[in-house]
Amino acid sequence: MADSLNKYSSRITQRASQGASQAMLYGTGMSEEDMNKAQVGIASVWYEGNTCNMHLNDLAAYVKEGVVAAGLVGLRFNTIG
């Protein structure tokens, strides 16, 4: 039997002991349906003060749209590039 796609995210989204974590996710706008989906982290290495990579946040938005279209939950996060 294949592992489910939300093998790791279900540790937070499915366990009754993770109520505080689930409350934070609901606060971000996730729905009850989203709690059953796998979560995908999308790194965005952008900075408005650097013309070389300031467009990357826009690209991350397109990636998130694709992740959502695939039936998953995309969560963008920033990192320094």
PDB file of C-alpha atoms in Angstrom:
ATOM      1  CA  MET A   1       0.000   0.000   0.000  1.00  0.00           C
ATOM      2  CA  ALA A   2       1.406   3.394  -0.963  1.00  0.00           C
ATOM      3  CA  ASP A   3       1.925   6.073   1.654  1.00  0.00           C
ATOM      4  CA  SER A   4      -0.575   8.908   1.586  1.00  0.00           C
ATOM      5  CA  LEU A   5       0.644  12.269   0.327  1.00  0.00           C
ATOM      6  CA  ASN A   6      -0.063  13.886   3.687  1.00  0.00           C
ATOM      7  CA  LYS A   7       2.080  11.385   5.608  1.00  0.00           C
ATOM      8  CA  TYR A   8       4.017  14.152   7.347  1.00  0.00           C
ATOM      9  CA  SER A   9       1.508  17.009   7.478  1.00  0.00           C
ATOM     10  CA  SER A  10      -1.104  14.679   9.010  1.00  0.00           C
ATOM     11  CA  ARG A  11       1.012  14.595  12.167  1.00  0.00           C
ATOM     12  CA  ILE A  12      -0.160  18.150  12.752  1.00  0.00           C
ATOM     13  CA  THR A  13      -3.491  18.254  10.937  1.00  0.00           C
ATOM     14  CA  GLN A  14      -5.057  14.967  12.104  1.00  0.00           C
ATOM     15  CA  ARG A  15      -3.979  14.304  15.679  1.00  0.00           C
ATOM     16  CA  ALA A  16      -6.302  15.487  18.455  1.00  0.00           C
ATOM     17  CA  SER A  17      -3.230  16.366  20.547  1.00  0.00           C
ATOM     18  CA  GLN A  18      -2.277  19.067  17.995  1.00  0.00           C
ATOM     19  CA  GLY A  19      -5.228  21.391  18.585  1.00  0.00           C
ATOM     20  CA  ALA A  20      -3.063  24.503  18.967  1.00  0.00           C
ATOM     21  CA  SER A  21      -1.226  23.749  15.721  1.00  0.00           C
ATOM     22  CA  GLN A  22      -4.520  23.175  13.941  1.00  0.00           C
ATOM     23  CA  ALA A  23      -5.892  26.463  15.297  1.00  0.00           C
ATOM     24  CA  MET A  24      -2.919  28.291  13.784  1.00  0.00           C
ATOM     25  CA  LEU A  25      -3.526  26.619  10.420  1.00  0.00           C
ATOM     26  CA  TYR A  26      -7.218  27.542  10.516  1.00  0.00           C
ATOM     27  CA  GLY A  27      -6.088  31.095  11.300  1.00  0.00           C
ATOM     28  CA  THR A  28      -4.140  31.144   8.025  1.00  0.00           C
ATOM     29  CA  GLY A  29      -7.361  30.424   6.144  1.00  0.00           C
ATOM     30  CA  MET A  30      -7.114  26.658   5.810  1.00  0.00           C
ATOM     31  CA  SER A  31     -10.443  24.839   5.674  1.00  0.00           C
ATOM     32  CA  GLU A  32     -11.473  21.509   7.169  1.00  0.00           C
ATOM     33  CA  GLU A  33     -10.985  20.014   3.696  1.00  0.00           C
ATOM     34  CA  ASP A  34      -7.459  21.480   3.521  1.00  0.00           C
ATOM     35  CA  MET A  35      -6.566  19.656   6.734  1.00  0.00           C
ATOM     36  CA  ASN A  36      -6.841  16.364   4.825  1.00  0.00           C
ATOM     37  CA  LYS A  37      -4.468  17.482   2.061  1.00  0.00           C
ATOM     38  CA  ALA A  38      -0.705  17.335   1.913  1.00  0.00           C
ATOM     39  CA  GLN A  39       1.093  20.606   2.586  1.00  0.00           C
ATOM     40  CA  VAL A  40       3.899  21.736   0.294  1.00  0.00           C
ATOM     41  CA  GLY A  41       6.443  24.336   1.361  1.00  0.00           C
ATOM     42  CA  ILE A  42       7.369  26.787  -1.385  1.00  0.00           C
ATOM     43  CA  ALA A  43      10.630  28.647  -0.789  1.00  0.00           C
ATOM     44  CA  SER A  44      10.728  32.150  -2.212  1.00  0.00           C
ATOM     45  CA  VAL A  45      14.134  33.804  -2.339  1.00  0.00           C
ATOM     46  CA  TRP A  46      13.102  37.377  -3.062  1.00  0.00           C
ATOM     47  CA  TYR A  47      14.003  40.827  -1.796  1.00  0.00           C
ATOM     48  CA  GLU A  48      12.566  44.133  -3.011  1.00  0.00           C
ATOM     49  CA  GLY A  49      15.979  45.767  -2.758  1.00  0.00           C
ATOM     50  CA  ASN A  50      17.621  43.479  -5.305  1.00  0.00           C
ATOM     51  CA  THR A  51      16.557  43.821  -8.914  1.00  0.00           C
ATOM     52  CA  CYS A  52      18.079  40.431  -9.718  1.00  0.00           C
ATOM     53  CA  ASN A  53      15.580  38.467  -7.656  1.00  0.00           C
ATOM     54  CA  MET A  54      12.680  40.754  -6.744  1.00  0.00           C
ATOM     55  CA  HIS A  55      10.500  38.949  -9.314  1.00  0.00           C
ATOM     56  CA  LEU A  56      10.877  35.583  -7.582  1.00  0.00           C
ATOM     57  CA  ASN A  57       7.964  36.158  -5.189  1.00  0.00           C
ATOM     58  CA  ASP A  58       5.710  36.507  -8.244  1.00  0.00           C
ATOM     59  CA  LEU A  59       7.052  33.195  -9.554  1.00  0.00           C
ATOM     60  CA  ALA A  60       6.381  31.581  -6.159  1.00  0.00           C
ATOM     61  CA  ALA A  61       2.760  32.732  -6.470  1.00  0.00           C
ATOM     62  CA  TYR A  62       2.496  30.836  -9.771  1.00  0.00           C
ATOM     63  CA  VAL A  63       4.013  27.760  -8.140  1.00  0.00           C
ATOM     64  CA  LYS A  64       1.451  28.000  -5.333  1.00  0.00           C
ATOM     65  CA  GLU A  65      -1.367  28.191  -7.895  1.00  0.00           C
ATOM     66  CA  GLY A  66      -0.064  24.985  -9.480  1.00  0.00           C
ATOM     67  CA  VAL A  67       0.194  23.245  -6.120  1.00  0.00           C
ATOM     68  CA  VAL A  68      -3.394  24.214  -5.272  1.00  0.00           C
ATOM     69  CA  ALA A  69      -4.564  23.091  -8.734  1.00  0.00           C
ATOM     70  CA  ALA A  70      -3.004  19.687  -7.980  1.00  0.00           C
ATOM     71  CA  GLY A  71      -5.210  19.385  -4.886  1.00  0.00           C
ATOM     72  CA  LEU A  72      -2.515  20.201  -2.330  1.00  0.00           C
ATOM     73  CA  VAL A  73      -1.961  23.073   0.102  1.00  0.00           C
ATOM     74  CA  GLY A  74       0.908  25.401  -0.806  1.00  0.00           C
ATOM     75  CA  LEU A  75       2.573  27.466   1.907  1.00  0.00           C
ATOM     76  CA  ARG A  76       5.123  30.051   0.794  1.00  0.00           C
ATOM     77  CA  PHE A  77       8.024  30.976   3.014  1.00  0.00           C
ATOM     78  CA  ASN A  78      10.875  33.393   2.525  1.00  0.00           C
ATOM     79  CA  THR A  79      14.564  32.730   2.820  1.00  0.00           C
ATOM     80  CA  ILE A  80      17.616  34.864   2.185  1.00  0.00           C
ATOM     81  CA  GLY A  81      19.230  34.475  -1.219  1.00  0.00           C
TER      82      GLY A  81
END
